[in-house]
XYZ file of C-alpha atoms in Angstrom:
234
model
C -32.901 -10.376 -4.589
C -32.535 -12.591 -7.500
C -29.950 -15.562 -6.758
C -27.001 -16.192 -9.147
C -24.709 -19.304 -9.012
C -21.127 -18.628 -9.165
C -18.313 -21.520 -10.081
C -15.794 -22.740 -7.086
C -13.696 -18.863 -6.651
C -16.269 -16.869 -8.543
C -18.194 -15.527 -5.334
C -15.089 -15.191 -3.718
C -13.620 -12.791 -6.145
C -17.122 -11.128 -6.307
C -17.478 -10.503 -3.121
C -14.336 -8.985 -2.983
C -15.260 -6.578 -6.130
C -18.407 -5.438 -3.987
C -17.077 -4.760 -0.697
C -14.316 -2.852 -2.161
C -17.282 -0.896 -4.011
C -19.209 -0.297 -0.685
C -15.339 0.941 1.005
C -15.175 3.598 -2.136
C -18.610 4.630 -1.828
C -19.100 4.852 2.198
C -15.915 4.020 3.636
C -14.452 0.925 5.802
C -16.926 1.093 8.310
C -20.455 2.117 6.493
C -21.703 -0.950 5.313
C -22.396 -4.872 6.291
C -21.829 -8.610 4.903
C -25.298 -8.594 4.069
C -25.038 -6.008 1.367
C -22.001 -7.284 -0.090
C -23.725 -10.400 -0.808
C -27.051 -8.725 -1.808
C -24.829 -7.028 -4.305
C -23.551 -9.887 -5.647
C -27.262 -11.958 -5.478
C -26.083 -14.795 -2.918
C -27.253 -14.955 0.552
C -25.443 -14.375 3.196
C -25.240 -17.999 4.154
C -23.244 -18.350 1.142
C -21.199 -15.635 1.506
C -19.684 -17.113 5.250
C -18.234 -19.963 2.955
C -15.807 -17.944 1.966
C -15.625 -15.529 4.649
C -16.487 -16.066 8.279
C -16.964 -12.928 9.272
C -17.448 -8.776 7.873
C -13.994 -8.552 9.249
C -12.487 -11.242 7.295
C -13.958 -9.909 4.183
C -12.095 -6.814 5.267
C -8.977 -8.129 5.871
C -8.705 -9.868 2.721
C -9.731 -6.847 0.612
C -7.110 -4.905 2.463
C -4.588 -7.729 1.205
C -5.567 -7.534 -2.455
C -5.622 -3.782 -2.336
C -2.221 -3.646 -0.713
C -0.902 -6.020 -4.168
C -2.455 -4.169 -6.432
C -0.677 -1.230 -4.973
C 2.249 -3.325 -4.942
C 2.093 -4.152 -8.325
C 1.250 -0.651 -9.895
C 4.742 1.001 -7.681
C 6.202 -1.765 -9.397
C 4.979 -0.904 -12.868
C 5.580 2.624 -12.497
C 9.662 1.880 -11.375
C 9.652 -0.119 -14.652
C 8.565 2.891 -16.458
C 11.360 5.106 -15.400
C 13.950 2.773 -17.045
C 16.047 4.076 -19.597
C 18.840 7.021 -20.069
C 17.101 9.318 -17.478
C 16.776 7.254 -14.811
C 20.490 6.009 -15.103
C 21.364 9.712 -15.067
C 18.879 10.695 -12.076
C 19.482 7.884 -9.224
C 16.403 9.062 -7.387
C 14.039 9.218 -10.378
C 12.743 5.633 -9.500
C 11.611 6.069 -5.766
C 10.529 9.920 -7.094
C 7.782 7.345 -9.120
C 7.266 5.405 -6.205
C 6.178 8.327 -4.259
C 4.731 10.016 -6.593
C 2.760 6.920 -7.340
C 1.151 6.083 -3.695
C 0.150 9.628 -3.096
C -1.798 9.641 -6.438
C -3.720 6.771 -5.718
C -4.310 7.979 -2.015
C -5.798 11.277 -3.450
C -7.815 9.113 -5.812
C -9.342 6.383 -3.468
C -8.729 7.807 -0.242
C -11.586 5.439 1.354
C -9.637 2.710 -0.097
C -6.088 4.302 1.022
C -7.702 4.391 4.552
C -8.978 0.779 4.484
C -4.961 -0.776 3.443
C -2.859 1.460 5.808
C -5.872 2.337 8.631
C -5.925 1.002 12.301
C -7.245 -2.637 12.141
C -4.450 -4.485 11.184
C -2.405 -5.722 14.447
C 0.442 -8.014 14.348
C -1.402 -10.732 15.796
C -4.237 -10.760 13.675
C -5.079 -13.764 11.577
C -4.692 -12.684 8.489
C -1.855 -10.967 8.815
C 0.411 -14.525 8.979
C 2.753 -15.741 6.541
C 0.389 -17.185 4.638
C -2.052 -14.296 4.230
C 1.150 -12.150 3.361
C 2.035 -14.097 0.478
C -1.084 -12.803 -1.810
C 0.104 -9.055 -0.602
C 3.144 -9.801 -3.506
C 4.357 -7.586 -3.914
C 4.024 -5.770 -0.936
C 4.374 -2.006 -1.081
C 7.023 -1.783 1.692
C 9.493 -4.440 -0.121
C 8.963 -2.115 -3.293
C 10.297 1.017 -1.431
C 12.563 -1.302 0.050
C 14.496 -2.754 -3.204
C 14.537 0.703 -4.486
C 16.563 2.036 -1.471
C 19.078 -0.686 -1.962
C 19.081 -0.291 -5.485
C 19.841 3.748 -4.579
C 22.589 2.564 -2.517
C 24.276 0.067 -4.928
C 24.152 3.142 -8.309
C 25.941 5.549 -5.171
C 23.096 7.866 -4.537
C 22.539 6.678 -0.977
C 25.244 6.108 1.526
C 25.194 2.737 2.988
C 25.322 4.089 6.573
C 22.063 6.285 5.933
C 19.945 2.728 4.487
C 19.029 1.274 8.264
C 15.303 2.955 8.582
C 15.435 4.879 5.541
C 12.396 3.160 4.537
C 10.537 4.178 7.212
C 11.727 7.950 6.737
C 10.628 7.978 3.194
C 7.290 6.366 3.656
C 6.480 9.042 6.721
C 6.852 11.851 4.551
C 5.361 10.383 1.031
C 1.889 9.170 3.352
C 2.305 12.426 5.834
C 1.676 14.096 2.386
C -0.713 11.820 1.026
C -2.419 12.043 3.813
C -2.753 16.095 4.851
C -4.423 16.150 0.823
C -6.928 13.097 1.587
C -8.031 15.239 5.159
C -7.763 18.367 3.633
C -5.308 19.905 5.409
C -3.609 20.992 2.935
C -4.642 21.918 -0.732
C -3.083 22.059 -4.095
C -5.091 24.186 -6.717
C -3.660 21.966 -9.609
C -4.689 18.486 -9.865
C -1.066 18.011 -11.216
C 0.562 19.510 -8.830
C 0.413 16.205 -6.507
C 2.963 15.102 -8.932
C 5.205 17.564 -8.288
C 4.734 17.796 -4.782
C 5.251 14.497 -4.111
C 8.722 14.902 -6.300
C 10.104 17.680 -3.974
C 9.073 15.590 -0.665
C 11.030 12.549 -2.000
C 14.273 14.207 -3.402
C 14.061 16.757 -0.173
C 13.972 13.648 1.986
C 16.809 11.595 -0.246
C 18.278 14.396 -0.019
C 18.439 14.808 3.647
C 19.569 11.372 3.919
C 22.268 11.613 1.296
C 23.902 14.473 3.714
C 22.595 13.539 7.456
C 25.119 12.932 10.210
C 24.754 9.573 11.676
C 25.515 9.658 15.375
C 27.357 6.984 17.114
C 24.530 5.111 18.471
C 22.779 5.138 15.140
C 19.508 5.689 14.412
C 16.341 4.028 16.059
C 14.859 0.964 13.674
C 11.092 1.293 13.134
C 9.619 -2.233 13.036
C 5.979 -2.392 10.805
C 3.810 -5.884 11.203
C 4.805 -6.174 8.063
C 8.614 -6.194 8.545
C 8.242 -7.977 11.606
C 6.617 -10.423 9.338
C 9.398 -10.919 6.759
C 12.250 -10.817 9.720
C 10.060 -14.351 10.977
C 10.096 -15.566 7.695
C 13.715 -15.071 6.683
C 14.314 -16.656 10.396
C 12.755 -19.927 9.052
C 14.610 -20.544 6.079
């Protein structure tokens, strides 16, 4: 293995590039530290520097990949903007679902490494601090775009508590059944449209549901639970 020195954040970010190469190319589970840093020509020695263990390497990939996919629903919202999308309210959250189940269907390893089992409230990474380089975080993108749908009118304020969670069942339950196979489209670009129908159906539904006296139950994520503690501390 030939060595190669890397400046203070270099290996780091390296490291990072190679494990999410071994996730697309074997999954979360099929490879080791060791290979990550024989990819990269360090040692594994240096490679604990940054990370102490296989599963902290893990953990911090699945925070940059949940950013990046933070940061491309963003993009995509920004590119609905004009005319149309002030004429269609749910045009914007029609490209944030749209949006996630593409890139599920296109890196489904690394779909399964950001929103897989392995992530528990309590684990280390998954404090305040870790949370902050998950900006911004795919949830609080749905989220502003719900409010946003109630503000323009195309939501009613009673249907908004765990409307979030109702959306994001159906766009991953979709996302999802293609990744597994369970269910097939014979034209790559009919995902698009598919995941269209599945967000305006479920808008839809929303936009006309009877909410009964008692309300709805909240679903709570690690991630909301997260935010809740941190607007708590301000």
């Amino acid at each position: 293995m030939a060595r190669r020195n890397y400046h203070h954040g270099e290996l780091r970010t390296a490291l990072l590039d190679a494990a999410e190469a071994l996730v697309r190319e074997r999954g979360a589970d099929g490879w080791s530290l060791r290979e990550a840093s024989a990819r990269v020509g360090v040692s594994s020695s240096a490679a604990y520097h940054h990370f102490a263990s296989r599963d902290a390497l893990v953990r911090a990939l699945r925070r940059r990949v949940l950013g990046e996919l933070g940061e491309r629903l963003s993009q995509e919202v920004g590119r609905t903007a004009g005319p149309e999308a002030d004429a269609d309210h749910q045009r914007r959250l029609v490209a944030v679902g749209r949006t996630y189940v593409q890139w599920a269907v296109d890196a489904p390893s690394v779909a399964r490494l950001a929103f897989g089992a392995g992530a528990p409230a309590d684990d280390p990474a998954s404090d305040s601090t870790s949370d902050a380089a998950t900006s911004p975080h795919p949830h609080d993108v749905l989220d502003a775009e719900l409010d946003r749908l109630v503000e323009v009118g195309g939501l009613p304020a009673a249907a908004r508590p765990g409307a979030d969670f109702v959306v994001w069942a159906a766009v991953h339950g979709l996302a999802t059944l293609l990744v597994d196979g369970l269910a097939r489209l014979d034209d790559p670009r009919a995902v698009a449209r598919e995941a269209e129908r599945v967000v305006r159906a479920v808008l839809t539904g929303l936009t006309h549901e009877a909410v009964p006296p008692q309300g709805w139950p909240t679903p709570h994520s690690a991630h909301t639970e997260r935010r809740t503690e941190r607007g708590a501390d301000k």
